[in-house]
CSV table of C-alpha atoms in Angstrom, one decimal:
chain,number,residue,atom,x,y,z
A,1,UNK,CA,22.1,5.2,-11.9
A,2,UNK,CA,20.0,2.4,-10.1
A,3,UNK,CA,23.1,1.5,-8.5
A,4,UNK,CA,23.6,4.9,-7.0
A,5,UNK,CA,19.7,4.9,-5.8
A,6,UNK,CA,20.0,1.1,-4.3
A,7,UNK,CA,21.0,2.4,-0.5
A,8,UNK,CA,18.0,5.1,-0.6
A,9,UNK,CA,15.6,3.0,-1.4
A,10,UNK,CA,16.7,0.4,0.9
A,11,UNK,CA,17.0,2.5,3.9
A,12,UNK,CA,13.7,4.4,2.9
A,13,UNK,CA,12.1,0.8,2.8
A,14,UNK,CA,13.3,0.1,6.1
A,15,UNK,CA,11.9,3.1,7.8
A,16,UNK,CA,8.6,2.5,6.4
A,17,UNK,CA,9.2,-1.2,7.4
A,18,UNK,CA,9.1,0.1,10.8
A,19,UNK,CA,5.9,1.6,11.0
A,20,UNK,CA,4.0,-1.6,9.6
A,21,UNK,CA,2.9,-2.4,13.6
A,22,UNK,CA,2.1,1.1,13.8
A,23,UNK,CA,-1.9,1.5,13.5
A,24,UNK,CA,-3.4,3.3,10.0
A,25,UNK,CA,0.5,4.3,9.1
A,26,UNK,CA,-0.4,3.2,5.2
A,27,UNK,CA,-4.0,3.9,5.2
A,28,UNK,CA,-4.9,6.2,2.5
A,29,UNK,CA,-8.4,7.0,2.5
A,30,UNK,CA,-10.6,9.9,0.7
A,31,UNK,CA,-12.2,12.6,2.4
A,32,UNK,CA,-14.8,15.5,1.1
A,33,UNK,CA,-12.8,15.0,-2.1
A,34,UNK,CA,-9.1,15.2,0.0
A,35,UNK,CA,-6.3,12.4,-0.2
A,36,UNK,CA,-5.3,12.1,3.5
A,37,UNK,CA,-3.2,9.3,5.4
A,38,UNK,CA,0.6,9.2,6.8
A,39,UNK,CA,2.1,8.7,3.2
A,40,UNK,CA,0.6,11.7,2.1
A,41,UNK,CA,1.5,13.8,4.8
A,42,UNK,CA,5.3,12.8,4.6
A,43,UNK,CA,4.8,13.8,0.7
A,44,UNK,CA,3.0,16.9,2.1
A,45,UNK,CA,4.8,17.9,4.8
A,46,UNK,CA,8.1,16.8,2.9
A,47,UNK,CA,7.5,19.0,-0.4
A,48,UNK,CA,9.3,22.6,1.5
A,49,UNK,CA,12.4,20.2,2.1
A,50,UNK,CA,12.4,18.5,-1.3
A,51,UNK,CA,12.0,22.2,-2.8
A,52,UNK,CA,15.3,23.5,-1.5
A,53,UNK,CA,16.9,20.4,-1.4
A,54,UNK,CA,16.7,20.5,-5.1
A,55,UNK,CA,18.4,24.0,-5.6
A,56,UNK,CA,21.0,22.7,-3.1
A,57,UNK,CA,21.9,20.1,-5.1
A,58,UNK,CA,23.0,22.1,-8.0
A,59,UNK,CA,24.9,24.1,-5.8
A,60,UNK,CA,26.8,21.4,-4.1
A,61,UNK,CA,27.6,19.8,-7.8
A,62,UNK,CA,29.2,23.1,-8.7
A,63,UNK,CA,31.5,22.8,-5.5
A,64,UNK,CA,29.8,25.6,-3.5
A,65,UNK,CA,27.5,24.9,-0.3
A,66,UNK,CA,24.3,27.6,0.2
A,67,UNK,CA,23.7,27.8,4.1
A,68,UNK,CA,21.4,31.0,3.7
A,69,UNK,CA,18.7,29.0,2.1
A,70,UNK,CA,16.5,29.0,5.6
A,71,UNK,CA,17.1,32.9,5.9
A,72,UNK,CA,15.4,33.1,2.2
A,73,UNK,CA,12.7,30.5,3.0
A,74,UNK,CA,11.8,33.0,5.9
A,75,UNK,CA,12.2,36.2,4.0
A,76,UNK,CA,10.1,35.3,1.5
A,77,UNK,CA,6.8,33.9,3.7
A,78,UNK,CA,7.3,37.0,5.7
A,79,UNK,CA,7.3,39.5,2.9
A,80,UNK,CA,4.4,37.5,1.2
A,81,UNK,CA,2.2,37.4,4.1
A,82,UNK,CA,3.2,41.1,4.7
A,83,UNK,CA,2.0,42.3,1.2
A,84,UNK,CA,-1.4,40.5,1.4
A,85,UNK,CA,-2.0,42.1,5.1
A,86,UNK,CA,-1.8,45.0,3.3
A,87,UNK,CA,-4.3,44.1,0.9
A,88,UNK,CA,-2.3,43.5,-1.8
A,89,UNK,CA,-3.1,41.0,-4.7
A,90,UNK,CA,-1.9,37.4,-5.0
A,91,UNK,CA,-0.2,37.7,-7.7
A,92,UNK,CA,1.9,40.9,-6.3
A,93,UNK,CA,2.8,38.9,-3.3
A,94,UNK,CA,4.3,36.1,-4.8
A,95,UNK,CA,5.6,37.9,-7.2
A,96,UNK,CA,7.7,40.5,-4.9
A,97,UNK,CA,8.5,37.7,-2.6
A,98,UNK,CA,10.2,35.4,-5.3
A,99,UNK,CA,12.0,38.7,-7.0
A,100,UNK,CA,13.3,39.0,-3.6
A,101,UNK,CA,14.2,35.5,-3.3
A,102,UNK,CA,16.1,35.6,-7.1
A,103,UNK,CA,17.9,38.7,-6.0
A,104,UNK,CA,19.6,37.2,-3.0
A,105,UNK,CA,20.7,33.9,-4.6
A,106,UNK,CA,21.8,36.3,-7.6
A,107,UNK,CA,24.4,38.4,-4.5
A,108,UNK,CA,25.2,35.1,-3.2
A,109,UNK,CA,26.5,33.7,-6.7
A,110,UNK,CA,28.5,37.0,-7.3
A,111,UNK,CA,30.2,37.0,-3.6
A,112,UNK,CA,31.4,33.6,-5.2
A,113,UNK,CA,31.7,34.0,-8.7
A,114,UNK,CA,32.7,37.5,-8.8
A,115,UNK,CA,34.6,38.3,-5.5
A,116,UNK,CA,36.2,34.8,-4.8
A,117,UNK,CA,35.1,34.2,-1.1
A,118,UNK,CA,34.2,31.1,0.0
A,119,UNK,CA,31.1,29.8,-0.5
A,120,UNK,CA,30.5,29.0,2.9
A,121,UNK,CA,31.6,32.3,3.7
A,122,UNK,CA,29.7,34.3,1.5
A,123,UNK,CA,26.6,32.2,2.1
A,124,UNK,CA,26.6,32.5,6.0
A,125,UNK,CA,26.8,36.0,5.9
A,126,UNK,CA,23.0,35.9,4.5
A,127,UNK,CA,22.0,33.4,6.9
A,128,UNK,CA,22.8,35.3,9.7
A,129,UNK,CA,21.7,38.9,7.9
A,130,UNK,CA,18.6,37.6,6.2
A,131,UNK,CA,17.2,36.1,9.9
A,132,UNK,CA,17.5,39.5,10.9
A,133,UNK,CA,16.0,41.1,7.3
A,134,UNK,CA,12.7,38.8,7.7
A,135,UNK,CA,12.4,39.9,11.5
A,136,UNK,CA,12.9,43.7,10.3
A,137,UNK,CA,9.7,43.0,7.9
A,138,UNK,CA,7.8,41.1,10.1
A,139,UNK,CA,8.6,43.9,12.8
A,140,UNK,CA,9.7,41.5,15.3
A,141,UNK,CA,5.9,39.8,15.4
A,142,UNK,CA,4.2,36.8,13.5
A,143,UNK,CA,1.8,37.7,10.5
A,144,UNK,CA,-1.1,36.1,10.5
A,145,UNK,CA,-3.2,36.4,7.0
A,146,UNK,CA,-6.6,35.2,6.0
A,147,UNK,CA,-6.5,34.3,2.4
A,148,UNK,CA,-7.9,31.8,0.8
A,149,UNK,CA,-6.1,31.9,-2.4
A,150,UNK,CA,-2.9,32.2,-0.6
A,151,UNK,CA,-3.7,28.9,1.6
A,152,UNK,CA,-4.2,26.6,-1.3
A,153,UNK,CA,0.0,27.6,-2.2
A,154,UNK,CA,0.9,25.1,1.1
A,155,UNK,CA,-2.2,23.7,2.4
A,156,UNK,CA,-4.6,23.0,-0.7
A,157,UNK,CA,-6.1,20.4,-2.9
A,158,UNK,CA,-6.1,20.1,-6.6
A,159,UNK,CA,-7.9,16.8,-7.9
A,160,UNK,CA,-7.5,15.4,-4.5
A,161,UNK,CA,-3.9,15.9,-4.0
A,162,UNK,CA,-2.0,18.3,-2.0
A,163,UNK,CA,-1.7,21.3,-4.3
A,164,UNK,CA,2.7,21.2,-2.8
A,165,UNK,CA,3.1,18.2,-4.1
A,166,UNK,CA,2.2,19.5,-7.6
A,167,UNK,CA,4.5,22.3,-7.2
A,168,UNK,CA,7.5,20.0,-6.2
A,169,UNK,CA,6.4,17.7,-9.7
A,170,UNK,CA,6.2,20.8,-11.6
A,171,UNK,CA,9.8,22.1,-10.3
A,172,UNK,CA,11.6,18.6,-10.4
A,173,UNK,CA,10.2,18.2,-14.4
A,174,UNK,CA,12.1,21.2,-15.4
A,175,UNK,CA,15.1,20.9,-13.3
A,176,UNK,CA,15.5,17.2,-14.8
A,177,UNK,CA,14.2,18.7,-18.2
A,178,UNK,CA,16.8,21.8,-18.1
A,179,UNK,CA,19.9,19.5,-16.3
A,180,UNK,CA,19.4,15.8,-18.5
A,181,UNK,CA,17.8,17.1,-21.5
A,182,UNK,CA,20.2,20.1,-22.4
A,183,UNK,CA,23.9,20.5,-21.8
A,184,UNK,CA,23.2,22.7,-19.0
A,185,UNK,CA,24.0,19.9,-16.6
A,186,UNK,CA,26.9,18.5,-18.0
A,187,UNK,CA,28.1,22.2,-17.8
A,188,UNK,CA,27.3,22.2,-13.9
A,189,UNK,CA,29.0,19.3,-13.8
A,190,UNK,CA,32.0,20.3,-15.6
A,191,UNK,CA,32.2,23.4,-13.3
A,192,UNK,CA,32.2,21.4,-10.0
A,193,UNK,CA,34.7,19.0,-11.4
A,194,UNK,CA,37.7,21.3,-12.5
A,195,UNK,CA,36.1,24.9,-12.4
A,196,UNK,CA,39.3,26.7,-14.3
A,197,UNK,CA,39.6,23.7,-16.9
A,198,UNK,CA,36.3,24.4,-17.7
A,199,UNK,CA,37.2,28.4,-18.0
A,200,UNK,CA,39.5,27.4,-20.3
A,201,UNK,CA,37.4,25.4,-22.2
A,202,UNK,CA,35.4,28.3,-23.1
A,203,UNK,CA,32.4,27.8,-20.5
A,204,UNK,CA,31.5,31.0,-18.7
A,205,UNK,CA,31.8,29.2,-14.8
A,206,UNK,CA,30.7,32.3,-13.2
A,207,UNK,CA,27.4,33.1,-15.4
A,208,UNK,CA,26.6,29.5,-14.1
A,209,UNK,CA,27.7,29.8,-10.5
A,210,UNK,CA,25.8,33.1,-9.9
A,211,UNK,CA,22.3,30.8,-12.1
A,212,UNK,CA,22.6,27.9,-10.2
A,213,UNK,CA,22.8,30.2,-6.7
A,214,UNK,CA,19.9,32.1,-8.1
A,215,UNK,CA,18.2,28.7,-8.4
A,216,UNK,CA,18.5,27.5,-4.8
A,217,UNK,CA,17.3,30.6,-4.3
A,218,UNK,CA,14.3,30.6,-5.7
A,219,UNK,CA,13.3,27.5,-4.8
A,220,UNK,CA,13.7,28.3,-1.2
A,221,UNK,CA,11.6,31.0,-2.1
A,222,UNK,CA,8.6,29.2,-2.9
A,223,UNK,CA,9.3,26.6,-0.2
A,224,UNK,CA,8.7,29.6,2.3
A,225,UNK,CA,5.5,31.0,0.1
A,226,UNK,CA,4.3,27.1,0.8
A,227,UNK,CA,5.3,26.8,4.9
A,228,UNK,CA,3.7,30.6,5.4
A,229,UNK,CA,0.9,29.2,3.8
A,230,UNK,CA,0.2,26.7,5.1
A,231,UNK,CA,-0.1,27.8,8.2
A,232,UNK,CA,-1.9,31.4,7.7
A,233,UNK,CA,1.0,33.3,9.0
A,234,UNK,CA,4.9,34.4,8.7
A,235,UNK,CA,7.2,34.1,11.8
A,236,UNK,CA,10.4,35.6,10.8
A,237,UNK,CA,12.6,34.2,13.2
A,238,UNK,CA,11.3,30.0,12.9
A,239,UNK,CA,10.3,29.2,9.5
A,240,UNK,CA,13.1,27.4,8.0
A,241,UNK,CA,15.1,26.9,11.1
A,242,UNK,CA,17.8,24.6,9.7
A,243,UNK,CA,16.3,23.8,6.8
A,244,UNK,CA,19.5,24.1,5.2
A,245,UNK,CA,21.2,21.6,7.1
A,246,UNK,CA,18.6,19.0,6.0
A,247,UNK,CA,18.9,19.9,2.3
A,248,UNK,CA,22.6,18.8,2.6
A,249,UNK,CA,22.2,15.6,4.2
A,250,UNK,CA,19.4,14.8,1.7
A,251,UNK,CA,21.8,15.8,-1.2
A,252,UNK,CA,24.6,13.7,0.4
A,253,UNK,CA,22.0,10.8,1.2
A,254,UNK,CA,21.1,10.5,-2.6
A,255,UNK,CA,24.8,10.2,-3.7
A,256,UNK,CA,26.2,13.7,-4.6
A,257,UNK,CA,29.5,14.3,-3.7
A,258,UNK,CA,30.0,18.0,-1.2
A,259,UNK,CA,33.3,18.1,-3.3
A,260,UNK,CA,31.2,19.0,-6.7
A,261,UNK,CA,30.6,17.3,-10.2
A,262,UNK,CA,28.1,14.9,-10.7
A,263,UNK,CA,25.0,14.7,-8.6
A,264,UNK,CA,21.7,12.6,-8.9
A,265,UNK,CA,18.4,14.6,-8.7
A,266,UNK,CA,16.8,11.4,-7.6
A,267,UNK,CA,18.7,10.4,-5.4
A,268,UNK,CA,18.2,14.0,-3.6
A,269,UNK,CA,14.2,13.7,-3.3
A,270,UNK,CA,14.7,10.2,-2.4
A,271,UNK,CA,17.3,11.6,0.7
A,272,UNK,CA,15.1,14.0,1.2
A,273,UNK,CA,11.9,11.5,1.9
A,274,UNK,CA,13.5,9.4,3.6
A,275,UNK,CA,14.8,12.3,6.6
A,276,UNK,CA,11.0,13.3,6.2
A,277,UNK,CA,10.0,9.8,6.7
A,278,UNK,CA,12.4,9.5,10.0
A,279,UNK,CA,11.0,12.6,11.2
A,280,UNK,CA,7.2,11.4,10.8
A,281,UNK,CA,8.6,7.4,12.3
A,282,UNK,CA,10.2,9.4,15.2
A,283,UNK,CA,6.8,10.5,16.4
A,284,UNK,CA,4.9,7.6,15.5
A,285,UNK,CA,6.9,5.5,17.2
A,286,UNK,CA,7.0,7.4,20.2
A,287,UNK,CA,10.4,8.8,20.7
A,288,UNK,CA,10.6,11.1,23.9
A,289,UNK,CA,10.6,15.3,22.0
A,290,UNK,CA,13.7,15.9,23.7
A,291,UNK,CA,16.0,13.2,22.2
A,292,UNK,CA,14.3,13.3,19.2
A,293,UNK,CA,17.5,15.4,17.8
A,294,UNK,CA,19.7,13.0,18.6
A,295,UNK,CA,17.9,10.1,17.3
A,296,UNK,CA,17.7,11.9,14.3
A,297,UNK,CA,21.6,12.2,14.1
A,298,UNK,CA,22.1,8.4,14.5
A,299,UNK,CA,20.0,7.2,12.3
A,300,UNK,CA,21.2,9.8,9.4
A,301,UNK,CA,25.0,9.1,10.5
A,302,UNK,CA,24.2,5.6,10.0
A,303,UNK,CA,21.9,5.9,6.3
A,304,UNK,CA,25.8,7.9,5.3
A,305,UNK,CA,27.7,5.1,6.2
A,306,UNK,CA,25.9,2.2,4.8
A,307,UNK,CA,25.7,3.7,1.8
A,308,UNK,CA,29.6,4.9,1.8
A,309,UNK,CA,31.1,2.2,-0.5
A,310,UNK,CA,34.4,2.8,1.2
A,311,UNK,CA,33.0,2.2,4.9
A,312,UNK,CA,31.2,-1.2,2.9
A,313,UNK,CA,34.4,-2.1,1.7
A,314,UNK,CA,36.5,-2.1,5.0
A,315,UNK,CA,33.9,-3.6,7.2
A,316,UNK,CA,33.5,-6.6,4.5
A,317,UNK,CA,37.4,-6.7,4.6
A,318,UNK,CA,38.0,-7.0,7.7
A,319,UNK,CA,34.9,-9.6,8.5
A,320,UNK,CA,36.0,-11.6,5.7
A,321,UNK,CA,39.5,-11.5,6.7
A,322,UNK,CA,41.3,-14.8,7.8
A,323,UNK,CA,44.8,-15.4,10.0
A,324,UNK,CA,47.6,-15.9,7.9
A,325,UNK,CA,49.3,-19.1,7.4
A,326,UNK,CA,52.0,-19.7,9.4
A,327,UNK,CA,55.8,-20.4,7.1
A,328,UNK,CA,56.8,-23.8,7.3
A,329,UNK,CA,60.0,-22.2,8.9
A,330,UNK,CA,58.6,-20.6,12.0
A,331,UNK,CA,56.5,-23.9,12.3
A,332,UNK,CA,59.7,-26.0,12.5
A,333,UNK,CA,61.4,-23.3,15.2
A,334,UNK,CA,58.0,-23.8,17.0
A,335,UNK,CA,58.6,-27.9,17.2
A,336,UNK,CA,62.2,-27.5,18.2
A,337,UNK,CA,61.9,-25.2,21.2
């Protein structure tokens, strides 16, 4: 397992390496009561991402892929923020905005597990439709809410430390609890790594397909409950904007294979820093907004191929490679001629 996470940390060191010249980067200091300070922003600020990166990881160890996980993140700050504009409790906002969010991951599992389309498939078709479903509750415009209560979900304290960070603790304890502690992992696992011998083995594959879908889900749910949040407001068409595509490269950052079985839920919060961490050293170092993208891409195309062992093992080959000795026979044709 160590040996898995080696590369993240590595690379994760190295971009904080780079900010050591960079003035109050790894200052942490305490303010009316408040843990503030670059680290604690990329924990902050990282805790949506690490959310559905999570849920996304079970997924992809199943075999399947989720590209709707943005759509859900948007659908459920905009019906949130919608239900407390109307004066509706807490409790009833998060409530109908994670139902929702369980619901949709439920209709993605059973367009895989029950009608045999493609995951990528069946997943895109609520990316695109769920866009438009949170711009159809939004009613085209961005909510803005003024609730206490509902700020602390994304933007508040609780004994000095950002109340998201909690949540991500909270949701990572009983994933690892549920997926290490119980056999429900090494079912997931057994799933993504021959899905019909498991059938025959007696596991129900499509109970867990259509759970684990449900999952990713939900915690894209309450990742966009935390970015509405935090900012007071829902904007159907933005929040989450290719979310999804940075929950995959921080599940393939932390080791797990796209083509299913075994994954590392350490490895995904640690993939998942550290393309919070380049985002946060991109603008601290001062990296011009509209190559920003593109620098991006580099650096995350190079974190997948130092970590590839096979990449490793050809570009050590062929340094370490010699020129062949030359036969005694061709040596002696050499002499003659």
């Amino acid at each position: 397992m160590m040996r898995r996470l080696l590369w993240p940390l590595v690379v994760l060191a190295l971009l904080l390496a780079v900010n050591v010249f960079t003035p109050g980067f790894f200052s942490i200091q305490v303010r009316d009561g408040h843990l503030y300070g670059s680290l604690i922003d990329i924990l902050r600020f990282g805790a949506p991402l690490i959310l559905v990166s999570l849920g996304m990881t079970l997924v992809i160890a199943t075999g399947g892929i989720d590209l709707s996980v943005g759509s859900v993140v948007a659908i459920s700050g905009a019906l949130a923020c919608l239900q407390i504009s109307e004066d509706s409790s807490l409790f009833t906002a998060v409530a109908l905005a994670l139902g929702l969010s369980l619901v949709l991951g439920a209709w993605n599992g059973f367009l895989v597990a029950g009608i045999g389309i493609q995951p990528i498939i069946a997943t895109l078709i609520l990316m695109v439709a769920g866009r438009g479903l949170a711009q159809l509750i939004t009613d085209g415009q961005i909510i803005t809410v003024n609730s206490p209560a509902y700020k602390v979900i994304g933007g508040g304290y609780w004994l000095t430390v950002p109340f998201g960070i909690l949540i991500v603790l909270g949701v990572l304890a009983i994933t690892a609890f549920l997926t290490r502690r119980l056999a429900l992992g090494m079912l997931i696992e057994s799933v993504g790594g021959n899905a019909e011998a498991s059938r025959l083995a007696g596991i129900r594959s499509r109970g867990i397909i259509i759970m684990v879908y449900a999952f990713a889900a939900l915690c894209a749910g309450v990742a966009g409950l935390m970015v509405s949040s935090n900012v007071s407001s829902a904007d159907g068409n933005n929040a989450g904007l290719w979310i999804e595509l940075d929950a995959i490269l921080a599940v393939v950052i932390g080791g797990t294979s796209l083509s299913g079985g075994r994954f590392s839920l350490g490895g995904t919060v640690l993939g998942a820093l550290i393309i919070q961490t380049l985002t946060t050293t991109i603008y601290s170092i001062g990296v011009p907004p509209e190559t920003t993208l593109l620098f991006k891409a580099l650096v995350v195309t190079a974190v997948c191929l130092i970590q590839s062992p096979s990449f490793r093992a050809k570009a050590f080959r062929r340094r370490g490679r010699t020129a062949p000795p030359v036969p005694a026979s061709e040596e002696k044709v050499r002499v003659t001629t």
